[in-house]
PDB file of C-alpha atoms and ligand atoms in Angstrom:
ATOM      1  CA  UNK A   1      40.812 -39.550   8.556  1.00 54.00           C
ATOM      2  CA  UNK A   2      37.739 -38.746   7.313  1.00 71.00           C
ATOM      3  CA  UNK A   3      34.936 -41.271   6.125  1.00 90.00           C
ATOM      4  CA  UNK A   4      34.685 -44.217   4.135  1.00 95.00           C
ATOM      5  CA  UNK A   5      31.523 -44.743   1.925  1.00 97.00           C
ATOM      6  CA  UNK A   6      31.337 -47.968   0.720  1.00 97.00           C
ATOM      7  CA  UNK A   7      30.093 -48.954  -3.016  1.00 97.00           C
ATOM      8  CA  UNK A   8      27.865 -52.242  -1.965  1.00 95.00           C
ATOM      9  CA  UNK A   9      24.432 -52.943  -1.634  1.00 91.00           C
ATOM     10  CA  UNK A  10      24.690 -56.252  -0.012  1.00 93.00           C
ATOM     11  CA  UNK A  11      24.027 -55.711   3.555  1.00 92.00           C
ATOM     12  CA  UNK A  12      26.217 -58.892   4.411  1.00 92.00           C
ATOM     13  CA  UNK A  13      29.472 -57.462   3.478  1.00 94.00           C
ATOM     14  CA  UNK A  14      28.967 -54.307   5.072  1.00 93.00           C
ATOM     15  CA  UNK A  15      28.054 -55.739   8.460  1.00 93.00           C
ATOM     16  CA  UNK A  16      31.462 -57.617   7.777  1.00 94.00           C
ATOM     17  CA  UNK A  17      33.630 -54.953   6.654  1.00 94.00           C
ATOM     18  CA  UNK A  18      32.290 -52.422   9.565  1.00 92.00           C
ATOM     19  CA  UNK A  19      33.368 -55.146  12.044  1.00 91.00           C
ATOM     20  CA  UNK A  20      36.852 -55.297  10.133  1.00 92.00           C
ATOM     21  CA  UNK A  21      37.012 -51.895  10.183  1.00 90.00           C
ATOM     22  CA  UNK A  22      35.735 -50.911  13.599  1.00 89.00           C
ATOM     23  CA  UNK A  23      39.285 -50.618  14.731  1.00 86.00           C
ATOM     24  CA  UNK A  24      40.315 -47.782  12.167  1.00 84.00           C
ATOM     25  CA  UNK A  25      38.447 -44.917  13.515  1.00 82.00           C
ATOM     26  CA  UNK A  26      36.816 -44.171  10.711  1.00 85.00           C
ATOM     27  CA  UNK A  27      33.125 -44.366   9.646  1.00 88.00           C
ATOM     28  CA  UNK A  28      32.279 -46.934   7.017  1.00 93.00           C
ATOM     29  CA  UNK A  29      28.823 -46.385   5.484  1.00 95.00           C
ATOM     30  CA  UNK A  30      26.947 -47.780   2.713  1.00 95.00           C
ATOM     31  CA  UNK A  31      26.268 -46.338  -0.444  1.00 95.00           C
ATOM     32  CA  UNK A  32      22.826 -46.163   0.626  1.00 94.00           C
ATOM     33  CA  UNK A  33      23.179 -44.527   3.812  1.00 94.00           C
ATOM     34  CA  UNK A  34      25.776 -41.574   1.855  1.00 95.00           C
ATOM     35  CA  UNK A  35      22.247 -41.113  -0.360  1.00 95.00           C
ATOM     36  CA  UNK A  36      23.678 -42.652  -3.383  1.00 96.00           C
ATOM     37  CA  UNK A  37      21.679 -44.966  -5.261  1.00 94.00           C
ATOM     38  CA  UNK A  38      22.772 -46.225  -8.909  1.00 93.00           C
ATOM     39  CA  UNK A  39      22.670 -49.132 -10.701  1.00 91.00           C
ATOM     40  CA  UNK A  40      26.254 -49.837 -11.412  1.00 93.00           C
ATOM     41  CA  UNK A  41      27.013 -52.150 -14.340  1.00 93.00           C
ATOM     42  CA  UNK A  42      29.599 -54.979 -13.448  1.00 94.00           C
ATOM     43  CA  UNK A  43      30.693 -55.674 -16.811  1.00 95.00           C
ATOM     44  CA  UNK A  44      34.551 -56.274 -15.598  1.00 96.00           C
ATOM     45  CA  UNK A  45      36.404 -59.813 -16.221  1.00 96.00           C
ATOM     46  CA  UNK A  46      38.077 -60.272 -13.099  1.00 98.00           C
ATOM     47  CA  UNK A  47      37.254 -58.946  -9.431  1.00 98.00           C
ATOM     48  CA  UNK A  48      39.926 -55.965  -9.304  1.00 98.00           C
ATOM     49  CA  UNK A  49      37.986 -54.265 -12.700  1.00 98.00           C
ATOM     50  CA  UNK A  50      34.404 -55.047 -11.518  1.00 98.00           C
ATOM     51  CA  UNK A  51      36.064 -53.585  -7.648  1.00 98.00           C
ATOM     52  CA  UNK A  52      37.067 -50.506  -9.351  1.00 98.00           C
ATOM     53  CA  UNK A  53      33.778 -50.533 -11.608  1.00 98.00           C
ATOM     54  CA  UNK A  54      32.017 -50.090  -8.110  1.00 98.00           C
ATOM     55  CA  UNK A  55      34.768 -47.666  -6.323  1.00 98.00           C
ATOM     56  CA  UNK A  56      34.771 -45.393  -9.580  1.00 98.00           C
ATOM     57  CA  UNK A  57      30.824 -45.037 -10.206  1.00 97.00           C
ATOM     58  CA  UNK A  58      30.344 -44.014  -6.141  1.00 97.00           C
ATOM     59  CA  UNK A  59      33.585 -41.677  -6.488  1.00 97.00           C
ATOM     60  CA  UNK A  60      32.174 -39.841  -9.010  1.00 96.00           C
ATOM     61  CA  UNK A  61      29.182 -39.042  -6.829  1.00 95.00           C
ATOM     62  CA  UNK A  62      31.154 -38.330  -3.354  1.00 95.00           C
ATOM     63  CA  UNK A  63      34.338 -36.297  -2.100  1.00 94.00           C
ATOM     64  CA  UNK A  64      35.057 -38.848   0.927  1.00 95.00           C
ATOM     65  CA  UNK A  65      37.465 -41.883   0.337  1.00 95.00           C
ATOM     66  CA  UNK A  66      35.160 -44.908  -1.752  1.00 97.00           C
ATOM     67  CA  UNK A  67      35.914 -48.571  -1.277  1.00 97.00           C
ATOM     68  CA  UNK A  68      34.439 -51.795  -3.079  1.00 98.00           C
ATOM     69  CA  UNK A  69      34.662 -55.223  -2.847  1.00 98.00           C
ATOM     70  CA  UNK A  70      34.240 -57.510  -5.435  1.00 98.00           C
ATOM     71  CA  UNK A  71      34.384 -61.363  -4.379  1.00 98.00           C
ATOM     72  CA  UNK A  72      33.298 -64.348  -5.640  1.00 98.00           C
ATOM     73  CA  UNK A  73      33.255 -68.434  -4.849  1.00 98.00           C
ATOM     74  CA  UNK A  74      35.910 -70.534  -7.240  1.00 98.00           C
ATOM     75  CA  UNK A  75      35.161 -74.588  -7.187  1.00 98.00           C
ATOM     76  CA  UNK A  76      37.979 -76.059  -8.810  1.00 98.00           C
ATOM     77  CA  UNK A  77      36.452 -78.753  -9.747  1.00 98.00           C
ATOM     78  CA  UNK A  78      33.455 -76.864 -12.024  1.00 98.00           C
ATOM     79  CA  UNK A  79      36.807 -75.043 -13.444  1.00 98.00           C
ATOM     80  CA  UNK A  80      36.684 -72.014 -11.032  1.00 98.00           C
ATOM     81  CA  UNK A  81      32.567 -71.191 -11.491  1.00 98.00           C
ATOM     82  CA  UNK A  82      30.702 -69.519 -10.463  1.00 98.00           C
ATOM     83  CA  UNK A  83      33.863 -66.882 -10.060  1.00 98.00           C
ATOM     84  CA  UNK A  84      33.382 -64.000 -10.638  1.00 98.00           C
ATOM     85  CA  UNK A  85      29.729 -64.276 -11.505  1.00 97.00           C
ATOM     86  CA  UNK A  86      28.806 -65.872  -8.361  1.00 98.00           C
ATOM     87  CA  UNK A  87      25.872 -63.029  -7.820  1.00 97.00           C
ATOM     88  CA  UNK A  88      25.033 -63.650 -10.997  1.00 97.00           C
ATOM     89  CA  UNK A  89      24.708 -67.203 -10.644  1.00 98.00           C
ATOM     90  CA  UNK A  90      21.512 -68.864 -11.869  1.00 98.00           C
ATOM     91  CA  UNK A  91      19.984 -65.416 -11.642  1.00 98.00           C
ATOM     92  CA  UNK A  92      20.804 -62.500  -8.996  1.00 95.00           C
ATOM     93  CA  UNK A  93      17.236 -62.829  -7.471  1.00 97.00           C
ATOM     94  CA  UNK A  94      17.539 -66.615  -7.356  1.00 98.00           C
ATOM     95  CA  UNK A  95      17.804 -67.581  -3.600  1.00 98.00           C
ATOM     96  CA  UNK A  96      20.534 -68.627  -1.848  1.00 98.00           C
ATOM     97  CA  UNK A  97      18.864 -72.484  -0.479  1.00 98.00           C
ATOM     98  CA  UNK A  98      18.717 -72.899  -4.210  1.00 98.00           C
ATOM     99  CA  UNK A  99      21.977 -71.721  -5.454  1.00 98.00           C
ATOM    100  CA  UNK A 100      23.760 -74.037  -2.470  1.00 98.00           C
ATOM    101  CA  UNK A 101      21.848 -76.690  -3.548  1.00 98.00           C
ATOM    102  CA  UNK A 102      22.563 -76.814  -7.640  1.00 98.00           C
ATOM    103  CA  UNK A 103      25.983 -76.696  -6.705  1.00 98.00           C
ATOM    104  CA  UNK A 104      25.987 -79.537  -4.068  1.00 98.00           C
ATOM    105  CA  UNK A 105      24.124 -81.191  -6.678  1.00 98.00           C
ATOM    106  CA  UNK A 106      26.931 -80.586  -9.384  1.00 98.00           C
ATOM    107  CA  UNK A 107      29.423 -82.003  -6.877  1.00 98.00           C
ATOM    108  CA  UNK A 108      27.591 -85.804  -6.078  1.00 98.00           C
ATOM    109  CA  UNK A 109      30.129 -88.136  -6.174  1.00 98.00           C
ATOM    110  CA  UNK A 110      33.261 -85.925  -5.865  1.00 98.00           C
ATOM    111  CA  UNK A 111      35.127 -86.760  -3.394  1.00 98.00           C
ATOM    112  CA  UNK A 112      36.886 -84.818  -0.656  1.00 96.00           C
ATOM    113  CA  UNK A 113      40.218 -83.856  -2.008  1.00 97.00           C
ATOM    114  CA  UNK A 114      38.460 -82.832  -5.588  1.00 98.00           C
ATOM    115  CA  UNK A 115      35.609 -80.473  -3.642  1.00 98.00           C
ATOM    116  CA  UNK A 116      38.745 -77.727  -3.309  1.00 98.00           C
ATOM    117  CA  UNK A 117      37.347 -74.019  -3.318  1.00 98.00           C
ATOM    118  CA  UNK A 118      38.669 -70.584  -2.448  1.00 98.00           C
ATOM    119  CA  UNK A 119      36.272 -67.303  -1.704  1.00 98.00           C
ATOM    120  CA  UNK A 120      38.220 -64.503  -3.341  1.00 98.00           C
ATOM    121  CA  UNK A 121      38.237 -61.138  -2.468  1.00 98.00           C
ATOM    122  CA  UNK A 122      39.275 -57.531  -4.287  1.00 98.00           C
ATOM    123  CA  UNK A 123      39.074 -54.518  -2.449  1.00 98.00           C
ATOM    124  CA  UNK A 124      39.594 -50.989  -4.907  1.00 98.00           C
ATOM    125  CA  UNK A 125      39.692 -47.837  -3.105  1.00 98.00           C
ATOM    126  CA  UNK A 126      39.231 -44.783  -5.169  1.00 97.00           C
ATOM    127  CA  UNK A 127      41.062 -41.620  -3.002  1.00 96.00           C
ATOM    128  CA  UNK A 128      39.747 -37.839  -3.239  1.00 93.00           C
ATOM    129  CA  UNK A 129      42.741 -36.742  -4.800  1.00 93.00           C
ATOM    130  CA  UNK A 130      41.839 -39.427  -7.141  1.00 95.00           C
ATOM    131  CA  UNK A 131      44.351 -42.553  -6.695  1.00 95.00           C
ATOM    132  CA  UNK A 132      43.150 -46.191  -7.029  1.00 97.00           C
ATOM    133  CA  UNK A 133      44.351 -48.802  -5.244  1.00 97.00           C
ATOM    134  CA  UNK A 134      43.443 -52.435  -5.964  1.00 98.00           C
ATOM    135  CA  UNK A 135      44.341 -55.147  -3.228  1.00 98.00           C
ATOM    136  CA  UNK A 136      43.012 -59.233  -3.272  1.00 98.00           C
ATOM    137  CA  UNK A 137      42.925 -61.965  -1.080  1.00 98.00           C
ATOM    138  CA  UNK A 138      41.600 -65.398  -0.524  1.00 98.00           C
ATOM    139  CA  UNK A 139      40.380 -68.191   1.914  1.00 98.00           C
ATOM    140  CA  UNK A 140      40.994 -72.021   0.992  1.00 98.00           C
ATOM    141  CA  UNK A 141      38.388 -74.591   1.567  1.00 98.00           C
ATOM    142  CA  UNK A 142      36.298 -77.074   0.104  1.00 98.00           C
ATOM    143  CA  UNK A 143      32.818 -77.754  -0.665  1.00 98.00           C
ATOM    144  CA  UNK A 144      30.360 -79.236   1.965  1.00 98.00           C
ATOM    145  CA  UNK A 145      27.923 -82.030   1.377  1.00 98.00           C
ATOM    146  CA  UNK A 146      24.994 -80.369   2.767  1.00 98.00           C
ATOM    147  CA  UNK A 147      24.428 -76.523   3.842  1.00 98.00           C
ATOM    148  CA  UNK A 148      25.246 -76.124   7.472  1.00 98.00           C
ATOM    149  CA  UNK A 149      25.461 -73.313   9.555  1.00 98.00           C
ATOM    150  CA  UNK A 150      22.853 -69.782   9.713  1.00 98.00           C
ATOM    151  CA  UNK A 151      25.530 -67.080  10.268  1.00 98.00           C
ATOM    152  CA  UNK A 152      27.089 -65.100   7.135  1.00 96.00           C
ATOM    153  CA  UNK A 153      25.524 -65.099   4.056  1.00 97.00           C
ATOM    154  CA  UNK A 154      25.499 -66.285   0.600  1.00 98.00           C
ATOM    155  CA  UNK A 155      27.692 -69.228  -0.210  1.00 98.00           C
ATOM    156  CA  UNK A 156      28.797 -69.486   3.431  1.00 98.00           C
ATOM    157  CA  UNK A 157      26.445 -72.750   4.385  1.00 98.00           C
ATOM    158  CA  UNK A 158      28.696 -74.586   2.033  1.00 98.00           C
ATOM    159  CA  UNK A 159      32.209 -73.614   2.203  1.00 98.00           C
ATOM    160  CA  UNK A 160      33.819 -75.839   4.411  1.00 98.00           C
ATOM    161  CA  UNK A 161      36.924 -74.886   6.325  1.00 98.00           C
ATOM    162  CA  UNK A 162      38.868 -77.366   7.398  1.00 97.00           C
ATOM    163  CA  UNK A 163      41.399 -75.962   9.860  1.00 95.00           C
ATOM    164  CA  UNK A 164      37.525 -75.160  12.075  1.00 97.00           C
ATOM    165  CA  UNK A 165      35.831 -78.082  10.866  1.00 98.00           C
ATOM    166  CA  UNK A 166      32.478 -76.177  10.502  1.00 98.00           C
ATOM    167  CA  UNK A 167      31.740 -73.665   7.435  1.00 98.00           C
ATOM    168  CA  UNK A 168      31.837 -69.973   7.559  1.00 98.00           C
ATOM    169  CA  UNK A 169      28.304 -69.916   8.516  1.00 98.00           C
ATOM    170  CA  UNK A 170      29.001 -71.576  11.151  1.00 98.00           C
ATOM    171  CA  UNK A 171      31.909 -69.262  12.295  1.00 98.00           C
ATOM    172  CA  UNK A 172      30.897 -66.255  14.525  1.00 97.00           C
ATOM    173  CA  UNK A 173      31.621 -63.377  12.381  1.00 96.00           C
ATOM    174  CA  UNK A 174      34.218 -62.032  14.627  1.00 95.00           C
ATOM    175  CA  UNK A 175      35.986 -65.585  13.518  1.00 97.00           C
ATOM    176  CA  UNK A 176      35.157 -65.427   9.356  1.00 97.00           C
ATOM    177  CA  UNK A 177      36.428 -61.870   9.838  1.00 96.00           C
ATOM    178  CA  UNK A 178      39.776 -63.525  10.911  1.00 97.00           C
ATOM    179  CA  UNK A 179      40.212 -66.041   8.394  1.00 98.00           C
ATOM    180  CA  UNK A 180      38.161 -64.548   5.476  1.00 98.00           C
ATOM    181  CA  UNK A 181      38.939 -63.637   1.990  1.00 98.00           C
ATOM    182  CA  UNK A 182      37.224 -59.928   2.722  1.00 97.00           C
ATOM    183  CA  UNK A 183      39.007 -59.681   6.635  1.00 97.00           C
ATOM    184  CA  UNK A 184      42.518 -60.307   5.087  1.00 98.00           C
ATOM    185  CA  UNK A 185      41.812 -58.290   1.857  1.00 98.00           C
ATOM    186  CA  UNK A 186      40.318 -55.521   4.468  1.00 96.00           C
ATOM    187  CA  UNK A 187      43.562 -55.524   6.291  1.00 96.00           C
ATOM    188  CA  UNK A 188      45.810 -55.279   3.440  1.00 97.00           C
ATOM    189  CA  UNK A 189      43.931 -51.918   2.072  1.00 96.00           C
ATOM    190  CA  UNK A 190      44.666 -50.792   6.011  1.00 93.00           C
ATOM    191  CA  UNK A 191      48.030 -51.046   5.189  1.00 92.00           C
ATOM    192  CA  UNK A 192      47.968 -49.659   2.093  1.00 92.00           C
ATOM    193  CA  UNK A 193      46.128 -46.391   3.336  1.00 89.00           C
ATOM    194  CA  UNK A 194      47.838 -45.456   6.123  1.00 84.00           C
ATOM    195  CA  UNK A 195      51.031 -44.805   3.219  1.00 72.00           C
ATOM    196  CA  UNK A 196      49.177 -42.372   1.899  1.00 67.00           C
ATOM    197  CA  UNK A 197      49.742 -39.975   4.629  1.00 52.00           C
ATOM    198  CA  UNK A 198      47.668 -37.297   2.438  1.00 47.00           C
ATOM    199  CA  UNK A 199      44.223 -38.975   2.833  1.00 48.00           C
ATOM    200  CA  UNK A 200      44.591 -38.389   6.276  1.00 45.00           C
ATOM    201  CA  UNK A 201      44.058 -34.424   6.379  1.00 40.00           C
ATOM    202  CA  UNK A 202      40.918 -34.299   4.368  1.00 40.00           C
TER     203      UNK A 202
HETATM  204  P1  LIG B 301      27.773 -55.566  -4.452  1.00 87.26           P
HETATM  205  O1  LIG B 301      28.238 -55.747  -5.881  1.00 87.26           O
HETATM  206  O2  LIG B 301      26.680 -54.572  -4.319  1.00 87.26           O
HETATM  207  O3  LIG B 301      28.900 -55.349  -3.491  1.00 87.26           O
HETATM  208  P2  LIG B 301      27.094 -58.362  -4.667  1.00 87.26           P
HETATM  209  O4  LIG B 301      26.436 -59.333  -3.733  1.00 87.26           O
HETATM  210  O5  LIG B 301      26.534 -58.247  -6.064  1.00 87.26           O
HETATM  211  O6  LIG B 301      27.098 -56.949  -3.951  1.00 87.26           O
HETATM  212  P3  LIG B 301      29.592 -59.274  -5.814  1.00 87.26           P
HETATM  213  O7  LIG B 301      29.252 -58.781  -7.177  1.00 87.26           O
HETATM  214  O8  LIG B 301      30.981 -59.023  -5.290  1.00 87.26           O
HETATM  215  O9  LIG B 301      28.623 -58.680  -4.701  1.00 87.26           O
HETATM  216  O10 LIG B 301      29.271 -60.810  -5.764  1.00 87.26           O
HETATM  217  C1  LIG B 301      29.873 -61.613  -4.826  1.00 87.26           C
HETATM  218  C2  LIG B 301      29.018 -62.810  -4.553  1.00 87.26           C
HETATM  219  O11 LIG B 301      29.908 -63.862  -4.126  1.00 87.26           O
HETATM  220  C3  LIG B 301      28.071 -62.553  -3.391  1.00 87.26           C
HETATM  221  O12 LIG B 301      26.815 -62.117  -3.795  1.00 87.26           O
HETATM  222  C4  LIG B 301      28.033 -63.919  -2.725  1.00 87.26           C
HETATM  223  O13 LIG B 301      27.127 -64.720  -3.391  1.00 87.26           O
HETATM  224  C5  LIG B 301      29.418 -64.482  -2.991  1.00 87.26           C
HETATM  225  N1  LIG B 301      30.283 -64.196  -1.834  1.00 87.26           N
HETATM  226  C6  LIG B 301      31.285 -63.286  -1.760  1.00 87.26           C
HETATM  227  N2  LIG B 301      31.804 -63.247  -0.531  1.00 87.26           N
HETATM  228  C7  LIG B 301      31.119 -64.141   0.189  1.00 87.26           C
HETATM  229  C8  LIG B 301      31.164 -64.530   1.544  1.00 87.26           C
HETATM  230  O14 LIG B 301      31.993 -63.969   2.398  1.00 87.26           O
HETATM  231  N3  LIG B 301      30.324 -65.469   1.940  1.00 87.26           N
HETATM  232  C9  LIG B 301      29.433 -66.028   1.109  1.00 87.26           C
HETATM  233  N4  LIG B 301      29.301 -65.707  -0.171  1.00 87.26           N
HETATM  234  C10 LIG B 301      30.144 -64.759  -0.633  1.00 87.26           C
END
Protein backbone atom coordinates (compact mmCIF):
# COMPACT_ATOMS: atom_id res chain seq x y z
CA UNK A 1 0.00 0.00 0.00
CA UNK A 2 1.01 3.20 -0.59
CA UNK A 3 0.52 6.32 1.79
CA UNK A 4 -2.08 7.78 3.75
CA UNK A 5 -2.30 11.66 4.01
CA UNK A 6 -4.47 12.64 6.50
CA UNK A 7 -7.01 15.79 6.22
CA UNK A 8 -6.47 17.23 10.03
CA UNK A 9 -4.74 19.94 11.47
CA UNK A 10 -5.07 19.00 15.02
CA UNK A 11 -1.85 17.55 16.02
CA UNK A 12 -3.70 15.42 18.79
CA UNK A 13 -5.48 13.15 16.50
CA UNK A 14 -2.69 12.53 14.35
CA UNK A 15 -0.31 11.49 17.11
CA UNK A 16 -3.38 9.13 17.88
CA UNK A 17 -4.21 7.81 14.62
CA UNK A 18 -0.28 7.19 13.70
CA UNK A 19 -0.16 5.06 16.89
CA UNK A 20 -3.45 3.23 15.61
CA UNK A 21 -2.05 2.89 12.53
CA UNK A 22 1.56 2.02 13.18
CA UNK A 23 0.68 -1.58 12.65
CA UNK A 24 -0.55 -1.16 8.91
CA UNK A 25 2.63 -0.50 7.20
CA UNK A 26 1.71 2.37 5.78
CA UNK A 27 2.76 6.04 6.28
CA UNK A 28 0.16 8.33 7.77
CA UNK A 29 1.04 12.02 7.37
CA UNK A 30 -0.63 15.18 7.95
CA UNK A 31 -2.01 17.42 5.58
CA UNK A 32 0.65 19.68 6.51
CA UNK A 33 3.52 17.54 6.17
CA UNK A 34 1.97 16.31 2.24
CA UNK A 35 2.36 20.45 1.68
CA UNK A 36 -1.28 21.01 1.64
CA UNK A 37 -2.62 23.83 3.42
CA UNK A 38 -6.43 25.00 2.96
CA UNK A 39 -8.94 26.22 4.93
CA UNK A 40 -11.62 23.67 4.59
CA UNK A 41 -15.17 24.77 5.43
CA UNK A 42 -17.05 22.27 7.81
CA UNK A 43 -20.41 23.26 6.95
CA UNK A 44 -21.77 19.41 7.20
CA UNK A 45 -24.69 18.39 9.80
CA UNK A 46 -23.44 15.30 11.07
CA UNK A 47 -19.73 13.89 11.42
CA UNK A 48 -19.75 11.44 8.25
CA UNK A 49 -20.55 14.85 5.80
CA UNK A 50 -18.14 17.21 7.66
CA UNK A 51 -15.51 13.62 7.48
CA UNK A 52 -15.99 13.57 3.85
CA UNK A 53 -15.97 17.55 3.67
CA UNK A 54 -12.27 17.06 4.94
CA UNK A 55 -11.35 13.66 2.89
CA UNK A 56 -12.80 15.35 -0.40
CA UNK A 57 -11.07 18.96 -0.19
CA UNK A 58 -7.37 17.06 0.52
CA UNK A 59 -8.32 14.43 -2.36
CA UNK A 60 -8.68 16.91 -4.70
CA UNK A 61 -5.17 18.15 -4.01
CA UNK A 62 -3.31 14.55 -3.72
CA UNK A 63 -3.17 11.11 -5.71
CA UNK A 64 -2.38 8.97 -2.40
CA UNK A 65 -5.35 7.44 -0.35
CA UNK A 66 -6.99 10.67 2.05
CA UNK A 67 -8.58 9.97 5.39
CA UNK A 68 -10.52 12.36 7.91
CA UNK A 69 -11.92 12.22 11.06
CA UNK A 70 -14.59 14.11 12.23
CA UNK A 71 -15.51 13.61 16.08
CA UNK A 72 -17.15 15.36 18.52
CA UNK A 73 -18.27 15.17 22.52
CA UNK A 74 -22.31 14.39 22.99
CA UNK A 75 -23.60 15.19 26.83
CA UNK A 76 -26.90 13.82 26.99
CA UNK A 77 -27.94 15.74 29.37
CA UNK A 78 -27.27 19.40 27.39
CA UNK A 79 -29.29 17.30 24.54
CA UNK A 80 -26.16 15.91 22.74
CA UNK A 81 -24.01 19.55 22.63
CA UNK A 82 -21.57 20.45 21.88
CA UNK A 83 -21.80 17.46 19.02
CA UNK A 84 -20.75 18.03 16.29
CA UNK A 85 -19.62 21.57 16.93
CA UNK A 86 -17.48 20.68 19.75
CA UNK A 87 -14.35 22.67 17.96
CA UNK A 88 -16.54 25.16 17.48
CA UNK A 89 -17.61 25.42 20.89
CA UNK A 90 -17.57 28.84 22.56
CA UNK A 91 -15.14 29.81 19.82
CA UNK A 92 -12.37 27.51 18.03
CA UNK A 93 -9.53 29.66 19.61
CA UNK A 94 -11.20 29.53 23.01
CA UNK A 95 -8.96 27.29 25.26
CA UNK A 96 -9.52 24.10 26.33
CA UNK A 97 -9.27 24.93 30.67
CA UNK A 98 -12.14 27.14 29.66
CA UNK A 99 -14.26 25.05 27.48
CA UNK A 100 -13.95 22.04 30.36
CA UNK A 101 -14.88 24.36 32.72
CA UNK A 102 -18.34 26.03 31.14
CA UNK A 103 -19.38 22.66 30.72
CA UNK A 104 -18.63 21.35 34.29
CA UNK A 105 -20.30 24.42 35.16
CA UNK A 106 -23.50 23.55 33.03
CA UNK A 107 -23.54 20.17 34.78
CA UNK A 108 -23.61 21.44 38.88
CA UNK A 109 -25.98 19.50 40.45
CA UNK A 110 -26.44 16.62 37.95
CA UNK A 111 -25.93 13.74 39.28
CA UNK A 112 -23.99 10.66 38.21
CA UNK A 113 -26.31 8.59 36.18
CA UNK A 114 -27.62 11.98 34.24
CA UNK A 115 -23.70 13.16 33.40
CA UNK A 116 -23.92 10.22 30.43
CA UNK A 117 -21.63 11.20 27.35
CA UNK A 118 -20.21 9.45 24.31
CA UNK A 119 -17.02 10.86 22.10
CA UNK A 120 -18.06 10.00 18.56
CA UNK A 121 -16.00 9.33 15.85
CA UNK A 122 -16.36 9.29 11.69
CA UNK A 123 -13.61 8.29 9.70
CA UNK A 124 -14.21 9.04 5.48
CA UNK A 125 -11.59 7.80 3.29
CA UNK A 126 -11.58 9.17 -0.16
CA UNK A 127 -9.59 6.29 -2.56
CA UNK A 128 -7.48 7.32 -5.81
CA UNK A 129 -9.72 5.63 -7.98
CA UNK A 130 -12.13 7.81 -6.26
CA UNK A 131 -14.43 5.64 -3.76
CA UNK A 132 -15.60 7.01 -0.36
CA UNK A 133 -16.00 5.15 2.44
CA UNK A 134 -17.60 6.49 5.63
CA UNK A 135 -17.19 4.37 8.94
CA UNK A 136 -18.26 5.71 12.88
CA UNK A 137 -17.75 4.71 16.20
CA UNK A 138 -18.11 5.68 19.78
CA UNK A 139 -16.85 5.49 23.47
CA UNK A 140 -19.47 5.68 26.46
CA UNK A 141 -18.78 7.67 29.51
CA UNK A 142 -19.84 10.34 31.61
CA UNK A 143 -18.89 13.69 32.62
CA UNK A 144 -16.29 14.36 35.44
CA UNK A 145 -16.65 16.86 38.22
CA UNK A 146 -13.39 18.44 37.82
CA UNK A 147 -10.67 18.12 34.87
CA UNK A 148 -8.23 15.41 35.72
CA UNK A 149 -5.60 13.94 33.93
CA UNK A 150 -2.63 15.84 31.30
CA UNK A 151 -2.47 13.17 28.55
CA UNK A 152 -4.76 13.50 25.26
CA UNK A 153 -6.23 16.51 24.40
CA UNK A 154 -9.29 18.50 24.17
CA UNK A 155 -12.28 17.27 26.09
CA UNK A 156 -10.26 14.35 27.49
CA UNK A 157 -9.71 15.95 31.26
CA UNK A 158 -13.40 15.47 31.59
CA UNK A 159 -14.69 12.40 30.09
CA UNK A 160 -14.83 9.96 32.62
CA UNK A 161 -14.62 6.27 31.87
CA UNK A 162 -15.88 4.18 34.14
CA UNK A 163 -14.77 0.65 33.31
CA UNK A 164 -10.78 2.61 34.18
CA UNK A 165 -12.03 4.83 36.70
CA UNK A 166 -9.76 7.72 35.50
CA UNK A 167 -10.58 9.91 32.21
CA UNK A 168 -8.98 9.57 28.90
CA UNK A 169 -6.41 11.98 29.90
CA UNK A 170 -5.52 10.02 32.26
CA UNK A 171 -5.20 6.85 30.03
CA UNK A 172 -1.74 6.31 28.36
CA UNK A 173 -2.49 6.75 24.80
CA UNK A 174 -1.60 3.28 23.93
CA UNK A 175 -4.85 2.60 26.37
CA UNK A 176 -7.44 5.58 24.81
CA UNK A 177 -6.23 4.08 21.53
CA UNK A 178 -7.88 0.78 22.78
CA UNK A 179 -11.04 1.94 24.01
CA UNK A 180 -11.51 5.18 21.96
CA UNK A 181 -14.11 6.41 19.66
CA UNK A 182 -11.11 7.25 16.92
CA UNK A 183 -9.02 3.59 17.83
CA UNK A 184 -12.26 1.56 17.12
CA UNK A 185 -13.44 3.83 14.21
CA UNK A 186 -9.55 3.48 12.99
CA UNK A 187 -9.88 -0.22 13.05
CA UNK A 188 -13.06 -0.53 11.30
CA UNK A 189 -11.67 1.62 8.11
CA UNK A 190 -8.66 -1.23 8.44
CA UNK A 191 -11.12 -3.56 7.70
CA UNK A 192 -12.80 -1.87 5.29
CA UNK A 193 -9.53 -1.19 3.16
CA UNK A 194 -7.96 -4.20 3.04
CA UNK A 195 -11.49 -5.28 0.72
CA UNK A 196 -10.48 -3.14 -1.61
CA UNK A 197 -7.73 -5.24 -2.86
CA UNK A 198 -7.15 -2.44 -5.70
CA UNK A 199 -5.77 0.30 -3.36
CA UNK A 200 -3.16 -1.94 -2.66
CA UNK A 201 -1.13 -1.76 -6.10
CA UNK A 202 -0.94 1.96 -6.36
P1 LIG B 1 -9.68 18.85 12.11
O1 LIG B 1 -11.06 19.26 11.64
O2 LIG B 1 -8.59 19.64 11.48
O3 LIG B 1 -9.46 17.37 12.06
P2 LIG B 1 -10.67 19.68 14.69
O4 LIG B 1 -10.04 19.76 16.06
O5 LIG B 1 -11.37 20.91 14.17
O6 LIG B 1 -9.54 19.21 13.69
P3 LIG B 1 -13.20 18.28 14.59
O7 LIG B 1 -13.83 19.29 13.70
O8 LIG B 1 -13.43 16.82 14.29
O9 LIG B 1 -11.62 18.44 14.67
O10 LIG B 1 -13.65 18.60 16.06
C1 LIG B 1 -13.61 17.62 17.03
C2 LIG B 1 -13.47 18.24 18.38
O11 LIG B 1 -14.06 17.32 19.32
C3 LIG B 1 -12.00 18.37 18.78
O12 LIG B 1 -11.47 19.62 18.47
C4 LIG B 1 -12.07 18.11 20.27
O13 LIG B 1 -12.43 19.27 20.92
C5 LIG B 1 -13.23 17.13 20.41
N1 LIG B 1 -12.69 15.76 20.42
C6 LIG B 1 -12.77 14.84 19.42
N2 LIG B 1 -12.11 13.72 19.75
C7 LIG B 1 -11.60 13.94 20.97
C8 LIG B 1 -10.79 13.17 21.83
O14 LIG B 1 -10.34 11.98 21.48
N3 LIG B 1 -10.45 13.70 22.99
C9 LIG B 1 -10.84 14.93 23.36
N4 LIG B 1 -11.59 15.73 22.61
C10 LIG B 1 -11.97 15.24 21.41
Amino acid sequence: MGRIVFATGNAGKIREINGIMSDTGMEVVSMKDAGIRMDIEENGSTYEENALIKARAVASMTKDIVMADDSGLEIDYLNKEPGVYSARYLGEDTSYRIKNADLIRRLEGVPDDQRTARFVCAIAAVLPNGRELTVRAAIEGRIGYEEKGENGFGYDPIFYVPEFRKTTAELTEAEKNEVSHRGKALRLMKEELRGYEDITCQ
